[in-house]
Structure formats: C-alpha cells, structure tokens
Short mmCIF file of C-alpha atoms in Angstrom, two decimals:
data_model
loop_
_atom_site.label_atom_id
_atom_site.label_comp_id
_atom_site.label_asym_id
_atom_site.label_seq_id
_atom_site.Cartn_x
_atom_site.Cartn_y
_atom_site.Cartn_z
CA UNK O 97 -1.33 -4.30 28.76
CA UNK O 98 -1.93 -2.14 25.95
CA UNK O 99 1.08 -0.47 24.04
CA UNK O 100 1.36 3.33 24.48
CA UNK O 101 0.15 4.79 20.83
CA UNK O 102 -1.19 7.82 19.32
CA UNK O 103 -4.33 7.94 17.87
CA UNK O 104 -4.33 5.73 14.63
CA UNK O 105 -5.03 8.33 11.37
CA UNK O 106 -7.53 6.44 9.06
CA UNK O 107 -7.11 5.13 5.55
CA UNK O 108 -10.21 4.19 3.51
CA UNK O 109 -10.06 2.27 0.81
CA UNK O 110 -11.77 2.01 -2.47
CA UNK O 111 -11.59 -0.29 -5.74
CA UNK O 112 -11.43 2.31 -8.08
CA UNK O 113 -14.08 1.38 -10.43
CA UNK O 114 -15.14 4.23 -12.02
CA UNK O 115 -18.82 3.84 -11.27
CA UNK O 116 -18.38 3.95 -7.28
CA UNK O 117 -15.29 6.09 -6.65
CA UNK O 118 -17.24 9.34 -6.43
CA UNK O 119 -19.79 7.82 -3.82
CA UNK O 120 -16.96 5.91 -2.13
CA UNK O 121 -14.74 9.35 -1.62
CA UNK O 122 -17.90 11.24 -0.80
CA UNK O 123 -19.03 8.65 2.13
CA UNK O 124 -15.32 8.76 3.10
CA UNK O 125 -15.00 12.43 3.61
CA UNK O 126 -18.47 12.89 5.29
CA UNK O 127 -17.45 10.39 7.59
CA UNK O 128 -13.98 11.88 8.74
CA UNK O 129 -11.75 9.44 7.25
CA UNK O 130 -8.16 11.45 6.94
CA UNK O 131 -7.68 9.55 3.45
CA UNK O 132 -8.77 7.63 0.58
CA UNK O 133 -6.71 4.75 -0.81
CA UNK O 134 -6.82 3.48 -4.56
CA UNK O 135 -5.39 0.65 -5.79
CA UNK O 136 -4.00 -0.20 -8.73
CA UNK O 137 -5.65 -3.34 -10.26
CA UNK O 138 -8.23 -3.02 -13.19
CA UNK O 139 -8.57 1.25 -13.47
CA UNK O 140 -5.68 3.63 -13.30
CA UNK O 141 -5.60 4.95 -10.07
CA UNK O 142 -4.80 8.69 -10.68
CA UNK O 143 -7.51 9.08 -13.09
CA UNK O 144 -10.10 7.88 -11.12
CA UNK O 145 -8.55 9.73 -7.60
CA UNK O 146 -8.33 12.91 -9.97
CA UNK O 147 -12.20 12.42 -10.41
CA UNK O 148 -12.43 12.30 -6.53
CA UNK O 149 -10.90 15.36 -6.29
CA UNK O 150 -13.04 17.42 -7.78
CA UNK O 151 -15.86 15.52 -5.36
CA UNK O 152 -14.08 16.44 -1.99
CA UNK O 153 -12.44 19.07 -0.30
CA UNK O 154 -10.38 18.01 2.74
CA UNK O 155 -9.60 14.34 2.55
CA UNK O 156 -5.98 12.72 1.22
CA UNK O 157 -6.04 10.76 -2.11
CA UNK O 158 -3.89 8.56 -2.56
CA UNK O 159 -2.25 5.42 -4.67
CA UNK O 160 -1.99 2.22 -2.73
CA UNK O 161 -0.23 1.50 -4.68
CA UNK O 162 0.51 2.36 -7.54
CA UNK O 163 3.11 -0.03 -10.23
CA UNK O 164 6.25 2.21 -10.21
CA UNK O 165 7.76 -0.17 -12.63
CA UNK O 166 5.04 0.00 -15.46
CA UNK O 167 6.01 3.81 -15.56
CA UNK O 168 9.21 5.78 -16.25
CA UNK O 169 9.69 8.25 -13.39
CA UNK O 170 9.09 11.18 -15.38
CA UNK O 171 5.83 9.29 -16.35
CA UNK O 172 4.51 8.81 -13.15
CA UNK O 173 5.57 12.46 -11.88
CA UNK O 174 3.40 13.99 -14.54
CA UNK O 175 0.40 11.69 -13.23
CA UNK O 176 1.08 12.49 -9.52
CA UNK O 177 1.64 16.00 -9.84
CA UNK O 178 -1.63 16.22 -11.88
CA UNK O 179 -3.46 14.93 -9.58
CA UNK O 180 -1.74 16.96 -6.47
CA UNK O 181 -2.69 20.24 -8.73
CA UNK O 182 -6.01 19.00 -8.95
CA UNK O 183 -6.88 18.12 -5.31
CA UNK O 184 -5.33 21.51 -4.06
CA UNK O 185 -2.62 19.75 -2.63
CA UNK O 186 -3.78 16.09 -1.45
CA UNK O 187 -2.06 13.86 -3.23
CA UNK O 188 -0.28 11.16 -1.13
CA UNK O 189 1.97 8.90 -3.51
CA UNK O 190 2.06 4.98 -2.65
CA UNK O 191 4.23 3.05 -5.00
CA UNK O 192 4.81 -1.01 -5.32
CA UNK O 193 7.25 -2.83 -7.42
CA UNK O 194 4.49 -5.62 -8.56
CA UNK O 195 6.32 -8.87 -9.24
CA UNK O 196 8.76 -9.87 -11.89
CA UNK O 197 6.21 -11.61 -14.78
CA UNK O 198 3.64 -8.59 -14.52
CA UNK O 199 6.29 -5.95 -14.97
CA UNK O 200 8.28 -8.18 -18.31
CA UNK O 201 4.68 -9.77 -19.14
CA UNK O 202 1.93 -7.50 -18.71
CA UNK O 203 3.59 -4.13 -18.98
CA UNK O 204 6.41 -5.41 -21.20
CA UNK O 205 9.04 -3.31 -19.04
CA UNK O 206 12.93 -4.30 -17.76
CA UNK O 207 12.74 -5.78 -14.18
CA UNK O 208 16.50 -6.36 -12.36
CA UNK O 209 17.70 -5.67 -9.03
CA UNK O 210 14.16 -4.13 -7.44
CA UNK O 211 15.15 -2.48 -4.24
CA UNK O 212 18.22 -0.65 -5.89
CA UNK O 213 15.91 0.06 -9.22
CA UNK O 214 13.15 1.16 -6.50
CA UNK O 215 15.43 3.53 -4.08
CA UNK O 216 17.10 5.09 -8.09
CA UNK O 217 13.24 5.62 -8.60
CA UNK O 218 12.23 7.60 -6.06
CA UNK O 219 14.89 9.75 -6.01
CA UNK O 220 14.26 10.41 -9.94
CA UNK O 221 10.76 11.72 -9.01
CA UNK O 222 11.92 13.68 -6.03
CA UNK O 223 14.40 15.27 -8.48
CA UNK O 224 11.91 16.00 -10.85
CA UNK O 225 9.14 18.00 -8.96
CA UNK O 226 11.74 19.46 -7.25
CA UNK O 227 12.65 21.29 -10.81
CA UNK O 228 9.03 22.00 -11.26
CA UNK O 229 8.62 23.09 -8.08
CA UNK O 230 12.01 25.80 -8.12
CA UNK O 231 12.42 26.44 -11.63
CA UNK O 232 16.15 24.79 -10.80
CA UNK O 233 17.56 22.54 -14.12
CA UNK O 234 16.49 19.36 -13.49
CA UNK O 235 20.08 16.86 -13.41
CA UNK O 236 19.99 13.54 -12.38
CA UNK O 237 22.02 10.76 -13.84
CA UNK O 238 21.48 7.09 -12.05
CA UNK O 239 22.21 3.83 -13.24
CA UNK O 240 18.66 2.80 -14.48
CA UNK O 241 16.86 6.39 -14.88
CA UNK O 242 18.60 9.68 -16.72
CA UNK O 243 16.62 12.83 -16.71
CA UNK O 244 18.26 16.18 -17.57
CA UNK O 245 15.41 17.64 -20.14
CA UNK O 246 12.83 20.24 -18.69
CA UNK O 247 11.88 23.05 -20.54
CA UNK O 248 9.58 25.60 -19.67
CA UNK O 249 6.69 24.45 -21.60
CA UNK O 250 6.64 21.26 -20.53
CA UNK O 251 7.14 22.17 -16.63
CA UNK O 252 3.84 22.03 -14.36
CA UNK O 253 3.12 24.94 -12.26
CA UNK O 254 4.57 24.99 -8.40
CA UNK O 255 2.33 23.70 -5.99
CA UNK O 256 1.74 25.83 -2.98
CA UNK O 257 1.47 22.73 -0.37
CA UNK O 258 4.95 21.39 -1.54
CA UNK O 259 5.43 18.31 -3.40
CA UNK O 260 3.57 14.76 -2.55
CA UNK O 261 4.68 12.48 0.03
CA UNK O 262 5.95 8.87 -1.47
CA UNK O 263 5.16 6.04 0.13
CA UNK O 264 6.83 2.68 -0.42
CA UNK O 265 5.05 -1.02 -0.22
CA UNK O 266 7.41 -4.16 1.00
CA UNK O 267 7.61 -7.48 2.35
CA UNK O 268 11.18 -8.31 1.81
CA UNK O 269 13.89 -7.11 3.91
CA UNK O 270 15.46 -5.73 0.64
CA UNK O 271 12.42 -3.28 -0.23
CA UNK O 272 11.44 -2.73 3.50
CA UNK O 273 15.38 -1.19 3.88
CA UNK O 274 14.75 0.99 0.63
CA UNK O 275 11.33 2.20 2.23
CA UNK O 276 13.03 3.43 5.60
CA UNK O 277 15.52 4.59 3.35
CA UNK O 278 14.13 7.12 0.77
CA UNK O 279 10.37 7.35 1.63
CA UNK O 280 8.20 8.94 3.48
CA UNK O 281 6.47 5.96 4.53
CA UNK O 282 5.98 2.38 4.42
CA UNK O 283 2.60 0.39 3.77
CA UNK O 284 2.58 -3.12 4.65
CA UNK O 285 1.07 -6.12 2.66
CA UNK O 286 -2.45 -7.44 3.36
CA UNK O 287 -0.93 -10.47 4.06
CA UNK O 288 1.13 -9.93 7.20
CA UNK O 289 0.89 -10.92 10.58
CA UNK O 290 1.79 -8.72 13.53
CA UNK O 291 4.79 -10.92 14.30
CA UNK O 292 6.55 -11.11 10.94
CA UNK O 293 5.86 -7.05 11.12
CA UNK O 294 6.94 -6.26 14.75
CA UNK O 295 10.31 -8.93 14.03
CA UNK O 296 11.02 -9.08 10.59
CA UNK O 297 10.19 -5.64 8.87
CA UNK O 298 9.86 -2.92 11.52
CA UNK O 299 13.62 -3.48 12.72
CA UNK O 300 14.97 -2.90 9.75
CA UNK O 301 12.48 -0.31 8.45
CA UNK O 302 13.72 1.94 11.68
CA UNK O 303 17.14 1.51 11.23
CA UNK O 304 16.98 2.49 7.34
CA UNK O 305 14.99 5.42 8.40
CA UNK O 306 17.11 6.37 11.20
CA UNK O 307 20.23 6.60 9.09
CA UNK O 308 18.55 9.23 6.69
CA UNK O 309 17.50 10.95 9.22
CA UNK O 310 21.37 10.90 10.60
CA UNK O 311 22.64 11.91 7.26
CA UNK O 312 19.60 15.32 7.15
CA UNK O 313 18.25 13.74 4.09
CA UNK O 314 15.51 16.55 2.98
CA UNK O 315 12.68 14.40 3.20
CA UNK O 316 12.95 13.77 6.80
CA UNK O 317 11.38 16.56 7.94
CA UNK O 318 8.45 14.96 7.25
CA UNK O 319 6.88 12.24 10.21
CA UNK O 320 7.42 8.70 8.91
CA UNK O 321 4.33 6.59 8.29
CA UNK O 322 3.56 3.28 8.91
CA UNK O 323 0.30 1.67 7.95
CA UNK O 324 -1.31 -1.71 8.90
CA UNK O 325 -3.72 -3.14 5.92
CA UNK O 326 -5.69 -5.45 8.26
CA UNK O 327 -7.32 -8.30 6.14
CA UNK O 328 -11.03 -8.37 7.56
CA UNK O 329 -13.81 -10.21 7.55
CA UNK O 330 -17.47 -8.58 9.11
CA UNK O 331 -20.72 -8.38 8.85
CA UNK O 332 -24.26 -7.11 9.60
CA UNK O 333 -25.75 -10.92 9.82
CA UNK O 334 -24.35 -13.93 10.58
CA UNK O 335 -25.04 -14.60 6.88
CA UNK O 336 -22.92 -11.90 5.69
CA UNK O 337 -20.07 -12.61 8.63
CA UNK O 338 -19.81 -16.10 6.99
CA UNK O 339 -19.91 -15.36 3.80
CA UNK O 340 -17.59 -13.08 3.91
CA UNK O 341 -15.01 -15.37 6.24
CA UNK O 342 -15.66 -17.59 3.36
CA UNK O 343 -14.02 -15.18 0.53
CA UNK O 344 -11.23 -13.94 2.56
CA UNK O 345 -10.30 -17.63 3.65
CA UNK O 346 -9.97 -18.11 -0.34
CA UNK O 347 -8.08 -14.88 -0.75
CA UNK O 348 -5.68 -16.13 2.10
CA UNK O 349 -4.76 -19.15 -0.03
CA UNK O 350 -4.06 -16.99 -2.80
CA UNK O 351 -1.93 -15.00 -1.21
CA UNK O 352 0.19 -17.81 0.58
CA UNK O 353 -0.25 -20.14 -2.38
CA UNK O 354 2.40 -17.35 -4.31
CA UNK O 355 5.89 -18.12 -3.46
CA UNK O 356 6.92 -14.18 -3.46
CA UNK O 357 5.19 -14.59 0.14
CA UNK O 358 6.76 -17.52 1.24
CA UNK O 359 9.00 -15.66 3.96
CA UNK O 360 5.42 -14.66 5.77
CA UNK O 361 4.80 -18.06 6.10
CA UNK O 362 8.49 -18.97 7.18
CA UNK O 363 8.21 -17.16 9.94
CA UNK O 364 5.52 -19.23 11.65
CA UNK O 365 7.08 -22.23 10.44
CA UNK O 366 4.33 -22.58 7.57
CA UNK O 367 6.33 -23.13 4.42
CA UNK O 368 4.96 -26.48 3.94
CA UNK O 369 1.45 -24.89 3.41
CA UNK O 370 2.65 -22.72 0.21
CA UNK O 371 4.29 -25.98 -1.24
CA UNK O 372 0.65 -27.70 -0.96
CA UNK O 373 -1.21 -25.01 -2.45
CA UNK O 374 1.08 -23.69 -5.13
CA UNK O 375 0.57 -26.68 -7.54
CA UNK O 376 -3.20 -26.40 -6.73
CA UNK O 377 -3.32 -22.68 -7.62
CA UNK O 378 -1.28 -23.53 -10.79
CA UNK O 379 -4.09 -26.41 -11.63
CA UNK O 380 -7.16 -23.56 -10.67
CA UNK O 381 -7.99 -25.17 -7.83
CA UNK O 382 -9.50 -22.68 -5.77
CA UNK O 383 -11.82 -24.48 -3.55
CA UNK O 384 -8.87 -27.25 -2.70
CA UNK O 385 -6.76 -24.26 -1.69
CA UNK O 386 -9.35 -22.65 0.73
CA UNK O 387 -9.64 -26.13 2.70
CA UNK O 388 -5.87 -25.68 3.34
CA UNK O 389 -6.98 -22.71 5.73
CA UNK O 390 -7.29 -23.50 8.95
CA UNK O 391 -8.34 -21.51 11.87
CA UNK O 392 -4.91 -21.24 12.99
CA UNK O 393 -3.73 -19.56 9.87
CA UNK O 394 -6.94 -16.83 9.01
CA UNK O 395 -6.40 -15.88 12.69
CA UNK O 396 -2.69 -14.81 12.41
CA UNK O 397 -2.90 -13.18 9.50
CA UNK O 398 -7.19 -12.08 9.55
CA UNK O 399 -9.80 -10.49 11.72
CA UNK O 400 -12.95 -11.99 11.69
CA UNK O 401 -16.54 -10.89 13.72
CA UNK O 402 -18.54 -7.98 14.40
CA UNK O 403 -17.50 -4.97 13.17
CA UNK O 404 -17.24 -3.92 17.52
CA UNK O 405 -15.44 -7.07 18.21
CA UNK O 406 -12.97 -6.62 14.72
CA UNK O 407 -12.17 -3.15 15.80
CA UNK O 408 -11.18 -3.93 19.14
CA UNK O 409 -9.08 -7.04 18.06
CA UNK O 410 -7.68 -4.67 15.22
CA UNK O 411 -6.63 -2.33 17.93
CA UNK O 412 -4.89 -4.39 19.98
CA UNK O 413 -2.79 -6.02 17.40
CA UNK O 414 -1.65 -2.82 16.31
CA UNK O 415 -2.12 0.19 18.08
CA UNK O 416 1.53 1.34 18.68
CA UNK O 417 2.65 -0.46 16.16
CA UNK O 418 1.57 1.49 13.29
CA UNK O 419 0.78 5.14 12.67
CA UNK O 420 -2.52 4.50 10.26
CA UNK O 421 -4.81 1.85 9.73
CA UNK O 422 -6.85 0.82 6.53
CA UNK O 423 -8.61 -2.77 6.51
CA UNK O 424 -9.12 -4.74 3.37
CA UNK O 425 -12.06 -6.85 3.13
CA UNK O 426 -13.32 -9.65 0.46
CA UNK O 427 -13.56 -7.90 -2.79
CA UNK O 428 -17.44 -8.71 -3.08
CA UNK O 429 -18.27 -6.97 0.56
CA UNK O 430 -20.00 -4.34 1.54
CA UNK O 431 -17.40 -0.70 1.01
CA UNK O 432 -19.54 0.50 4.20
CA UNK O 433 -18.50 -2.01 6.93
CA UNK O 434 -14.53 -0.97 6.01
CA UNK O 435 -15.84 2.50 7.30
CA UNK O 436 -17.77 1.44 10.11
CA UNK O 437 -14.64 -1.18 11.24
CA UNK O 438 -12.79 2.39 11.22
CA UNK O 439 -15.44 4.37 12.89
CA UNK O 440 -15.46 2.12 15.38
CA UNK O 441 -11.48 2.15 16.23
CA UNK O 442 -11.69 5.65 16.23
CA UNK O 443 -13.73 5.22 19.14
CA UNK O 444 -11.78 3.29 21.01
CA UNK O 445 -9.02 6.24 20.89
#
C-alpha cells in the first residue's frame, strides 16, 4: 500500500557550467519544474544561478549546495542576497559542510566541531539579512563567527519577498540534528537508501525540528523541507540505459569507497565493501571498484530503467517520505531525461 503524501514539488538540477546553465534553467522553467538546483563543484554556483535569473521569471534558484565553510558568513550573505535581489525574490539557500581536507586543503580554511560550527553559521547569516532587511544594528557574537559592523553603505537594499530560505545537507546524525534544528530544510545525500533515511536520519531530523518549533523559533513559520536526491540511471535505448548503469555503478563505488559514508553502508551491514574499495580508490583503481557493485547494492541505493518504470519505482520509495524530489544522474547523461524522470512522477500525482 502506498504511503499517504502530497504531491512531490520538483527540483531540477543542473551542473553549472557556464555554457549550459541558461538553456538548462530555460528548459526547466518551460517545463514547470518549481526549482533549479546548482551545485557547487567546478563554477561558483551564485554566479552562474545569478545568470539564470535574468533568463527566467517564476522558477526557484537555488545552491545544492553550496561550501558554507569556504566562506565567512558575511561572505556568503552578500552572495545569496545578490542573487535573491536579482531573481526578484527566488533564491533558495542550500549549504554543505564539504569534508575536512577540502575545507584545510583546498580552501585553506579552519575546520573543528562541524555541526556546532554549522548551527553558529546559520544563525550568523540569519542575523545578518535580518539587519539588512530592518535597518536594526546587526549584533551577534558566537564562538566561531563575530559580526557587529554594518554601515549604511555597505547594507543591501530590503527585499520585498523576505529573506532566503537555508537549507542544510547531512548524513550524520550530528549535522542531520543541526538541520532540524536551525534550517528550513534538509537535503539528503545522493548516496542514501530509503532505509538509512526513514531509520537513521528522519527520526532525528523531526525531533530537532519539532523542538524549534516548541521553543517559536522565527524561522518556523516556514513548512520544513525534505528532499530525496534519487541516484538514477535511464535512457532512451538500451544503449544509453546501459551505459549509463555503467557510470553510476562507478560513481556508487566512489561514493562508498569514502569512509565519511561508511555509516550508509553500516546500516545494511556493508562495511566490509568500503574497506575493499578504499585502498583501490587510493591506488586509482576505478574499474576494480565498479566490479565491487553488485546488483544488490545499485538497487538499494539506485534506480535503474525506463524513465516510466524509474519514476514509478522513484515514487514508491519515497512518496511520503519526502516533500521534493530531484534525481541525479551520471555526470556524462543526457540533462533532459532528469526532466522527463520528473515529468513523469508528476504524473503519477
């Protein structure tokens, strides 16, 4: 028997290379998808959504996600407020904490204690549109994050459609608390199955949530999201179905080859699996690692077929589980058949 849901909202995504985002938010919008979702991997995200903007009219932009930790929050509540002002009011905030050698390696920034750095975070931002927003003096003293310097000229215009929503990315307990705790939503990993999400990080998640709520924190007027990033795998032809099973079997060895994602596998009983492929990912052994996928494993945590028989399974795995929906597919697949998966759930509603 089905689960009682609402209709799922729908999330498309897009790489965020600066030659396709303008087709890839106009193809969204035209086809009724409620938001667009950039990453942040080679291209900043809120230059390339701000570029969107100014290509659509109705549809959500938004960073999924964005690294909160490679920015101070004043820096990243310039970018997102730019980009709200831009987009008449669209911008939907998605932040990440990346992992520990990105955020000391790569963006040469101080990484301790994520969840508490990530809840002080939040909070920061909040505290500083809410100055812009008012024209209130803009005080807040944490432990990681001090901002009590606004002056007029540096303070954005108010927004008429209020400030951006934030939502948080997790797969620890830790982070999953501090989502249901100060965001507005939570998005959940491309690598999770429905029963690590329905036992390990929805409990939790609801109880975090339903505490602020208890205590009238302000943001809780606003609905609390939940999204489901479906890893998929579809095609037109059996030649591109395959192909593309083929690339996302690799990407599911990456992901359970990294030991940040260990507890995933735990909870099927799989932690064996991420010792075995660890070493080979160390050693570049890619084509070792996708062996180590069986059928078993890329159908817990994938959905593989047509794009009718995908958005069926899709449906039933999480339809009143989640309140949106965005599917990830191989990196070298068609942007189209993530909109037709969602076309297609929307009309199973």
């Amino acid at each position: 028997m089905d689960r009682p849901h609402a209709a799922l909202r729908l999330d498309a995504t897009a790489s965020g290379h600066p030659a396709g985002i303008l087709d890839a938010a106009e193809q969204a919008e035209r086809r009724g998808m409620d938001r667009l979702v950039v990453a942040e991997t080679a291209y900043d995200p809120f230059l390339q959504l701000a570029r969107a903007a100014d290509r659509t009219t109705s549809i959500e932009l938004a960073t999924g996600i964005a690294v909160a930790f490679a920015r101070t929050p004043m820096t990243l509540a310039y970018q997102a407020w730019g980009l709200h002002a831009a987009s008449g009011g669209r911008a939907v905030i998605g932040l990440g904490s990346q992992v520990r050698p990105h955020i000391e390696k790569r963006f040469g920034m101080p990484w301790d204690r994520p969840a508490a750095r990530m809840s002080e975070y939040v909070q920061a931002v909040r505290a500083i549109w809410h100055s812009w927003q008012t024209g209130e003096r803009l005080r807040f003293r944490g432990e990681f994050y001090t901002h009590t310097m606004m002056t007029p000229v540096f303070s954005p215009d108010p927004v008429d459609a209020g400030v951006p929503r934030i939502l948080l990315a997790g797969v620890g307990p830790l982070m999953t608390r501090t989502a249901g705790a100060v965001a507005d939503g939570f998005l959940s990993h491309p690598f999770t199955s429905v029963a690590y999400l329905t036992e390990q990080v929805l409990p939790g998640l609801t109880e975090a949530r339903a505490r602020a709520e208890a205590e009238q924190a302000p943001w809780t007027g606003r609905p609390f999201e939940i999204t489901g990033n479906v890893l998929t795998a579809t095609g037109r032809t059996e030649e591109e179905l395959a192909a593309n099973r083929a690339a996302l079997r690799e990407r599911l060895a990456f992901y359970a080859s990294t030991p940040a994602y260990r507890p995933v596998l735990a909870q099927h009983g799989w932690e064996e699996l991420q010792e075995r492929l660890h070493p080979l990912s160390v050693r570049g052994r890619w084509a070792e690692m996708a062996a180590l996928i069986d059928d078993e494993v890329f159908d817990t945590f994938a959905v593989a077929g047509s794009v009718e028989e995908v958005a069926r399974e899709i449906r039933r795995r999480y339809a009143g589980l989640v309140t949106r929906l965005s599917v990830s597919l191989p990196e070298d697949a068609d942007p189209a058949l993530g909109l037709d998966v969602l076309d297609a759930v929307r009309g199973l509603d």
